[in-house]
C-alpha cells in the first residue's frame, strides 16, 4: 500500500572603515540602541541570531556576515517562547565563554546576550503568530507554538539590532520559510540570507542538540542524512513518479537504524510547505527523527533550477 508522506513519517570585500578591536558584549536593549547609531553610520549591519553552544554551522553564518557587512552583530539567547512544555529548554546546552571566543575569531564586533526578563518583561503580551499551512505542518505540528516563539523573538531582535541583512541556516528550512513570510508580511526592512547546512564528515547536520548523543547514538544519527540521500536518489530515478516513493525511501532508511525513530519524512514546497502532489522543482525533502534523548531535523533542497543543495562538510 502506498503511504502518504505524513503516514510514512510515522566574499565579498569588507568595508575598509571597520574598526578591528575587542568584541563588545551587550546585555540590555538600551545599550544596543546606543551602540547601533555608530554601526549605522559605518554602513550595513549583518546579524546572526543564535541560541548559543556554537558550532561550525553558526560560525559559517558569522563569517559570511563579517565578509559582507560593515558591522557584524550576533545574538545568543535561548528563547523560552519557542520551547513547548516538556521540551529541552532547561537542559539546552550552554557555554558562553567558548561561544564568545568563537564569535570574536569569526570577526563579530558585538554580541547581544539578553536575559529572558530583558526580552519578555512583566506585562509582555504581544506575539507574532504565523498562520496557514506553513505554520501547521511538520515542525509546526510537532512543536505547537514553536514558530510563534521564533517569529516573535526574531521580530524583536530585528527591532533591537536593525540589521540590513540577517543570516540563517538552511538546516532549519521551515524556520527560514516562516521568517521569509514574516519579513514580507510585516514589511520588515531586512534582507534574509540563507546559507547551506554545515555537516560533519559522516553527513550528520551540525546541531547544538548533537551534544545530547552518546557515542552509539552519534553514529546512528548519521542515518538522517543517509535517508535524505535515499530520498534524493528516489527523486532522481523517478521510479514511481510520485512523491510517496521518495518519502518511503527516506522512511525505510531510517527504519533500518534501530536507535532512530522517525517522526516524519516529507516532500513539500520549500516556501509554502504544501505537500507535493507530483515530483517537480523546487522541492524540499525534510525529516525529523528521535535518536536517544535528541530530536533531530534535517533536509535537502532541490532548487528551482533543478540542482540539489545538500549542504557542505565542515573542515
Ligand atoms: P540555533 O542556535 O540552533 O537557533 O541556530 C542559529 C542559526 O544557525 C539558525 O539560523 C540555524 O538555522 C543555523 N544553523 C544551525 N545549525 C546549522 C548548520 N548545521 N548549518 C548551517 N546553519 C546552521
Tab-separated table of C-alpha atoms and ligand atoms in Angstrom:
chain	number	residue	atom	x	y	z
A	1	UNK	CA	0.000	0.000	0.000
A	2	UNK	CA	1.274	3.438	-0.845
A	3	UNK	CA	1.525	5.574	2.257
A	4	UNK	CA	1.108	9.318	2.156
A	5	UNK	CA	4.169	11.330	3.054
A	6	UNK	CA	2.841	12.067	6.518
A	7	UNK	CA	1.920	8.456	7.092
A	8	UNK	CA	5.349	7.397	6.006
A	9	UNK	CA	6.604	9.592	8.736
A	10	UNK	CA	5.305	7.891	11.408
A	11	UNK	CA	33.083	37.006	-0.136
A	12	UNK	CA	32.872	39.993	-0.837
A	13	UNK	CA	35.484	42.518	0.453
A	14	UNK	CA	34.573	44.040	3.779
A	15	UNK	CA	34.238	47.763	4.069
A	16	UNK	CA	37.572	49.354	4.918
A	17	UNK	CA	36.271	51.641	7.659
A	18	UNK	CA	35.622	48.751	10.055
A	19	UNK	CA	37.378	49.163	13.383
A	20	UNK	CA	39.141	45.962	14.415
A	21	UNK	CA	39.236	45.524	18.139
A	22	UNK	CA	37.765	43.699	21.047
A	23	UNK	CA	34.295	42.358	20.614
A	24	UNK	CA	31.616	44.016	22.729
A	25	UNK	CA	29.124	42.029	24.770
A	26	UNK	CA	25.871	43.927	25.331
A	27	UNK	CA	23.091	42.706	27.590
A	28	UNK	CA	20.418	45.416	27.507
A	29	UNK	CA	18.202	46.858	24.783
A	30	UNK	CA	19.308	50.346	25.888
A	31	UNK	CA	22.987	49.501	25.319
A	32	UNK	CA	22.084	48.156	21.892
A	33	UNK	CA	20.256	51.386	20.967
A	34	UNK	CA	23.316	53.458	21.957
A	35	UNK	CA	25.769	51.273	20.022
A	36	UNK	CA	23.521	50.906	16.971
A	37	UNK	CA	23.836	54.554	15.928
A	38	UNK	CA	27.570	54.256	15.388
A	39	UNK	CA	27.172	50.980	13.499
A	40	UNK	CA	24.554	52.528	11.219
A	41	UNK	CA	26.877	55.454	10.429
A	42	UNK	CA	29.532	52.974	9.281
A	43	UNK	CA	27.256	51.127	6.838
A	44	UNK	CA	25.215	47.940	6.832
A	45	UNK	CA	24.724	45.687	9.845
A	46	UNK	CA	24.923	41.911	9.302
A	47	UNK	CA	23.080	40.000	12.022
A	48	UNK	CA	23.362	36.360	13.141
A	49	UNK	CA	20.755	35.289	15.724
A	50	UNK	CA	21.622	32.112	17.651
A	51	UNK	CA	20.779	30.177	20.797
A	52	UNK	CA	24.464	29.602	21.524
A	53	UNK	CA	26.527	26.439	22.065
A	54	UNK	CA	28.043	27.323	18.726
A	55	UNK	CA	29.446	25.017	16.055
A	56	UNK	CA	30.806	25.392	12.536
A	57	UNK	CA	27.284	25.915	11.130
A	58	UNK	CA	26.750	29.016	13.251
A	59	UNK	CA	30.263	30.211	12.503
A	60	UNK	CA	29.714	29.909	8.740
A	61	UNK	CA	26.899	32.446	9.159
A	62	UNK	CA	29.077	34.781	11.260
A	63	UNK	CA	31.994	34.563	8.835
A	64	UNK	CA	29.793	35.324	5.843
A	65	UNK	CA	28.157	38.240	7.656
A	66	UNK	CA	31.604	39.571	8.556
A	67	UNK	CA	32.774	39.293	4.947
A	68	UNK	CA	29.740	41.172	3.661
A	69	UNK	CA	28.901	43.760	6.321
A	70	UNK	CA	30.478	46.896	7.772
A	71	UNK	CA	29.469	45.655	11.227
A	72	UNK	CA	28.580	42.119	12.280
A	73	UNK	CA	26.338	41.579	15.285
A	74	UNK	CA	25.387	38.172	16.725
A	75	UNK	CA	22.922	37.330	19.456
A	76	UNK	CA	22.891	34.473	21.931
A	77	UNK	CA	19.501	33.917	23.513
A	78	UNK	CA	17.858	30.629	24.423
A	79	UNK	CA	14.351	31.850	23.697
A	80	UNK	CA	11.857	30.352	26.183
A	81	UNK	CA	8.933	31.331	23.935
A	82	UNK	CA	9.904	28.814	21.245
A	83	UNK	CA	10.101	25.792	23.577
A	84	UNK	CA	6.967	23.833	24.428
A	85	UNK	CA	6.180	22.288	27.801
A	86	UNK	CA	8.278	19.137	28.244
A	87	UNK	CA	10.858	20.214	25.656
A	88	UNK	CA	14.557	20.738	26.364
A	89	UNK	CA	14.665	24.413	27.473
A	90	UNK	CA	16.164	23.633	30.892
A	91	UNK	CA	18.861	21.278	29.588
A	92	UNK	CA	19.653	23.138	26.348
A	93	UNK	CA	23.487	23.188	26.217
A	94	UNK	CA	25.231	26.430	27.114
A	95	UNK	CA	28.872	27.590	27.037
A	96	UNK	CA	29.009	31.382	26.846
A	97	UNK	CA	32.796	31.870	27.245
A	98	UNK	CA	33.537	29.446	24.407
A	99	UNK	CA	30.805	30.976	22.220
A	100	UNK	CA	32.185	34.485	22.722
A	101	UNK	CA	35.743	33.402	21.836
A	102	UNK	CA	34.484	31.725	18.651
A	103	UNK	CA	32.410	34.718	17.581
A	104	UNK	CA	35.331	37.061	18.151
A	105	UNK	CA	37.538	34.838	15.957
A	106	UNK	CA	34.860	34.926	13.242
A	107	UNK	CA	35.060	38.724	13.164
A	108	UNK	CA	31.882	39.564	15.074
A	109	UNK	CA	32.025	43.085	16.531
A	110	UNK	CA	29.211	42.841	19.073
A	111	UNK	CA	27.140	40.142	20.713
A	112	UNK	CA	23.745	40.762	22.256
A	113	UNK	CA	23.191	38.423	25.215
A	114	UNK	CA	19.938	39.466	26.874
A	115	UNK	CA	18.216	37.832	29.814
A	116	UNK	CA	14.712	36.409	29.418
A	117	UNK	CA	13.455	39.308	31.580
A	118	UNK	CA	15.037	41.837	29.219
A	119	UNK	CA	13.237	40.294	26.236
A	120	UNK	CA	9.978	39.401	27.983
A	121	UNK	CA	9.453	41.855	30.843
A	122	UNK	CA	6.435	41.654	33.125
A	123	UNK	CA	3.335	42.579	31.146
A	124	UNK	CA	4.702	41.339	27.807
A	125	UNK	CA	1.674	40.328	25.745
A	126	UNK	CA	2.241	40.903	22.010
A	127	UNK	CA	3.234	37.994	19.760
A	128	UNK	CA	3.813	37.466	16.037
A	129	UNK	CA	1.674	34.433	15.143
A	130	UNK	CA	2.375	32.785	11.753
A	131	UNK	CA	-0.708	31.158	10.215
A	132	UNK	CA	-1.600	28.902	7.288
A	133	UNK	CA	-0.109	25.630	6.076
A	134	UNK	CA	3.429	26.762	6.799
A	135	UNK	CA	2.575	27.188	10.444
A	136	UNK	CA	0.596	23.959	10.655
A	137	UNK	CA	2.631	21.108	9.111
A	138	UNK	CA	5.808	19.204	10.094
A	139	UNK	CA	7.754	21.165	12.752
A	140	UNK	CA	4.701	23.305	13.483
A	141	UNK	CA	2.596	20.195	14.093
A	142	UNK	CA	5.290	18.540	16.188
A	143	UNK	CA	6.021	21.660	18.237
A	144	UNK	CA	2.834	23.702	18.790
A	145	UNK	CA	3.663	27.362	19.435
A	146	UNK	CA	7.261	26.969	18.255
A	147	UNK	CA	7.028	29.313	15.264
A	148	UNK	CA	5.048	31.871	17.262
A	149	UNK	CA	8.038	31.998	19.611
A	150	UNK	CA	10.529	32.127	16.742
A	151	UNK	CA	8.711	34.846	14.754
A	152	UNK	CA	8.181	36.921	17.889
A	153	UNK	CA	11.771	36.815	19.086
A	154	UNK	CA	13.216	37.401	15.608
A	155	UNK	CA	10.904	40.388	15.018
A	156	UNK	CA	12.018	41.789	18.395
A	157	UNK	CA	15.695	41.168	17.622
A	158	UNK	CA	15.305	42.891	14.243
A	159	UNK	CA	13.799	45.930	16.014
A	160	UNK	CA	16.646	45.952	18.550
A	161	UNK	CA	19.558	45.357	16.124
A	162	UNK	CA	18.064	46.966	12.933
A	163	UNK	CA	20.158	44.787	10.596
A	164	UNK	CA	20.381	45.323	6.852
A	165	UNK	CA	20.997	41.595	6.361
A	166	UNK	CA	20.114	38.686	8.658
A	167	UNK	CA	21.828	35.304	8.221
A	168	UNK	CA	20.059	31.986	8.820
A	169	UNK	CA	20.833	28.333	8.127
A	170	UNK	CA	19.024	26.135	5.593
A	171	UNK	CA	19.272	23.445	8.312
A	172	UNK	CA	16.105	24.963	9.791
A	173	UNK	CA	14.239	25.115	6.478
A	174	UNK	CA	10.773	25.680	7.914
A	175	UNK	CA	12.091	28.453	10.166
A	176	UNK	CA	13.571	30.125	7.074
A	177	UNK	CA	10.224	29.828	5.246
A	178	UNK	CA	8.300	31.215	8.230
A	179	UNK	CA	10.707	34.144	8.600
A	180	UNK	CA	10.622	34.873	4.865
A	181	UNK	CA	6.847	35.250	5.211
A	182	UNK	CA	7.107	37.265	8.421
A	183	UNK	CA	9.528	39.711	6.795
A	184	UNK	CA	7.303	40.073	3.716
A	185	UNK	CA	4.011	40.241	5.597
A	186	UNK	CA	5.205	42.818	8.151
A	187	UNK	CA	7.323	44.764	5.600
A	188	UNK	CA	10.376	44.393	7.810
A	189	UNK	CA	13.330	46.288	6.272
A	190	UNK	CA	15.840	43.433	6.318
A	191	UNK	CA	17.266	41.048	3.709
A	192	UNK	CA	17.056	37.368	4.606
A	193	UNK	CA	20.249	35.494	3.779
A	194	UNK	CA	20.165	31.684	3.842
A	195	UNK	CA	23.370	29.631	3.939
A	196	UNK	CA	23.806	25.874	3.349
A	197	UNK	CA	23.641	23.291	6.122
A	198	UNK	CA	27.105	22.516	7.501
A	199	UNK	CA	27.638	18.777	8.089
A	200	UNK	CA	30.028	16.510	9.957
A	201	UNK	CA	32.208	14.173	7.872
A	202	UNK	CA	29.574	11.371	8.025
A	203	UNK	CA	26.838	13.744	6.861
A	204	UNK	CA	25.186	14.483	10.215
A	205	UNK	CA	24.000	18.093	10.203
A	206	UNK	CA	25.755	20.079	12.892
A	207	UNK	CA	23.402	20.957	15.736
A	208	UNK	CA	23.787	22.101	19.320
A	209	UNK	CA	21.473	19.196	20.191
A	210	UNK	CA	24.030	16.648	18.903
A	211	UNK	CA	25.636	17.171	22.338
A	212	UNK	CA	22.829	15.031	23.798
A	213	UNK	CA	24.053	11.942	21.898
A	214	UNK	CA	26.332	9.259	23.342
A	215	UNK	CA	28.831	7.527	21.026
A	216	UNK	CA	26.473	4.867	19.734
A	217	UNK	CA	23.646	7.326	19.213
A	218	UNK	CA	26.009	9.741	17.493
A	219	UNK	CA	26.963	7.032	14.990
A	220	UNK	CA	23.294	6.104	14.482
A	221	UNK	CA	22.329	9.749	13.885
A	222	UNK	CA	24.100	9.719	10.524
A	223	UNK	CA	21.055	7.782	9.264
A	224	UNK	CA	19.179	11.067	8.814
A	225	UNK	CA	21.467	12.217	6.013
A	226	UNK	CA	21.590	8.722	4.518
A	227	UNK	CA	17.789	8.789	4.419
A	228	UNK	CA	17.790	12.160	2.666
A	229	UNK	CA	20.252	10.799	0.119
A	230	UNK	CA	17.971	7.786	-0.423
A	231	UNK	CA	15.078	10.194	-0.947
A	232	UNK	CA	17.120	12.191	-3.393
A	233	UNK	CA	18.053	9.041	-5.326
A	234	UNK	CA	14.389	8.011	-5.484
A	235	UNK	CA	13.501	11.507	-6.680
A	236	UNK	CA	16.173	11.475	-9.368
A	237	UNK	CA	15.193	7.964	-10.521
A	238	UNK	CA	11.517	8.999	-10.559
A	239	UNK	CA	10.891	5.269	-10.331
A	240	UNK	CA	7.321	5.507	-9.169
A	241	UNK	CA	6.873	9.075	-10.376
A	242	UNK	CA	5.049	10.104	-7.232
A	243	UNK	CA	6.195	11.811	-4.041
A	244	UNK	CA	5.211	8.819	-1.886
A	245	UNK	CA	8.106	6.794	-3.323
A	246	UNK	CA	10.523	9.490	-2.151
A	247	UNK	CA	9.006	9.591	1.337
A	248	UNK	CA	9.031	5.798	1.528
A	249	UNK	CA	12.712	5.655	0.585
A	250	UNK	CA	13.522	8.048	3.420
A	251	UNK	CA	11.277	6.283	5.954
A	252	UNK	CA	12.655	2.824	5.087
A	253	UNK	CA	16.229	4.020	5.518
A	254	UNK	CA	15.502	5.430	8.975
A	255	UNK	CA	13.618	2.239	9.880
A	256	UNK	CA	16.835	0.318	9.211
A	257	UNK	CA	18.553	2.058	12.143
A	258	UNK	CA	17.313	0.570	15.434
A	259	UNK	CA	18.404	3.574	17.521
A	260	UNK	CA	16.411	6.039	15.415
A	261	UNK	CA	12.646	6.628	15.444
A	262	UNK	CA	11.177	8.561	12.536
A	263	UNK	CA	8.713	11.374	13.278
A	264	UNK	CA	8.109	12.446	9.696
A	265	UNK	CA	9.599	12.146	6.232
A	266	UNK	CA	8.119	14.611	3.804
A	267	UNK	CA	8.477	16.209	0.406
A	268	UNK	CA	6.991	19.674	0.106
A	269	UNK	CA	7.235	23.097	-1.476
A	270	UNK	CA	10.174	24.901	0.187
A	271	UNK	CA	8.259	28.195	0.513
A	272	UNK	CA	4.700	27.176	1.395
A	273	UNK	CA	5.394	23.711	2.857
A	274	UNK	CA	2.369	22.412	0.941
A	275	UNK	CA	2.914	18.685	0.242
A	276	UNK	CA	3.950	17.958	-3.354
A	277	UNK	CA	1.422	16.104	-5.449
A	278	UNK	CA	3.927	15.426	-8.222
A	279	UNK	CA	7.704	15.462	-8.450
A	280	UNK	CA	8.954	18.861	-9.589
A	281	UNK	CA	11.480	21.518	-8.646
A	282	UNK	CA	11.722	23.310	-6.317
A	283	UNK	CA	11.176	20.684	-3.640
A	284	UNK	CA	12.259	20.167	-0.065
A	285	UNK	CA	12.931	16.710	1.392
A	286	UNK	CA	12.585	17.098	5.156
A	287	UNK	CA	12.675	14.702	8.049
A	288	UNK	CA	12.646	14.572	11.814
A	289	UNK	CA	13.720	11.639	13.966
A	290	UNK	CA	14.456	10.878	17.576
A	291	UNK	CA	17.809	9.336	18.414
A	292	UNK	CA	18.065	8.632	22.135
A	293	UNK	CA	17.385	11.889	24.008
A	294	UNK	CA	17.714	14.104	20.922
A	295	UNK	CA	15.070	15.164	18.447
A	296	UNK	CA	16.938	15.875	15.200
A	297	UNK	CA	15.793	17.523	11.951
A	298	UNK	CA	17.455	17.707	8.565
A	299	UNK	CA	16.620	18.438	4.933
A	300	UNK	CA	17.949	18.687	1.389
A	301	UNK	CA	16.688	21.183	-1.149
A	302	UNK	CA	16.055	20.734	-4.867
A	303	UNK	CA	16.388	24.271	-6.172
A	304	UNK	CA	14.095	25.684	-8.865
A	305	UNK	CA	16.923	25.265	-11.405
A	306	UNK	CA	16.992	21.504	-10.767
A	307	UNK	CA	20.260	21.437	-8.767
A	308	UNK	CA	20.447	19.983	-5.273
A	309	UNK	CA	21.603	21.847	-2.147
A	310	UNK	CA	22.809	19.021	0.101
A	311	UNK	CA	24.816	21.291	2.401
A	312	UNK	CA	28.577	21.444	2.919
A	313	UNK	CA	31.031	19.496	5.033
A	314	UNK	CA	32.877	21.328	7.800
A	315	UNK	CA	36.615	21.463	7.867
B	1	LIG	P1	20.235	27.878	16.682
B	1	LIG	O1	21.332	28.311	17.597
B	1	LIG	O2	20.073	26.394	16.613
B	1	LIG	O3	18.955	28.625	16.899
B	1	LIG	O4	20.717	28.277	15.219
B	1	LIG	C1	21.088	29.586	14.906
B	1	LIG	C2	21.231	29.703	13.413
B	1	LIG	O5	22.241	28.788	12.965
B	1	LIG	C3	19.938	29.346	12.663
B	1	LIG	O6	19.790	30.217	11.550
B	1	LIG	C4	20.218	27.924	12.222
B	1	LIG	O7	19.486	27.554	11.066
B	1	LIG	C5	21.694	27.993	11.929
B	1	LIG	N1	22.274	26.654	11.953
B	1	LIG	C6	22.139	25.704	12.900
B	1	LIG	N2	22.775	24.571	12.550
B	1	LIG	C7	23.317	24.805	11.330
B	1	LIG	C8	24.100	24.029	10.410
B	1	LIG	N3	24.444	22.765	10.688
B	1	LIG	N4	24.491	24.604	9.261
B	1	LIG	C9	24.149	25.881	8.961
B	1	LIG	N5	23.406	26.676	9.783
B	1	LIG	C10	23.002	26.144	10.944
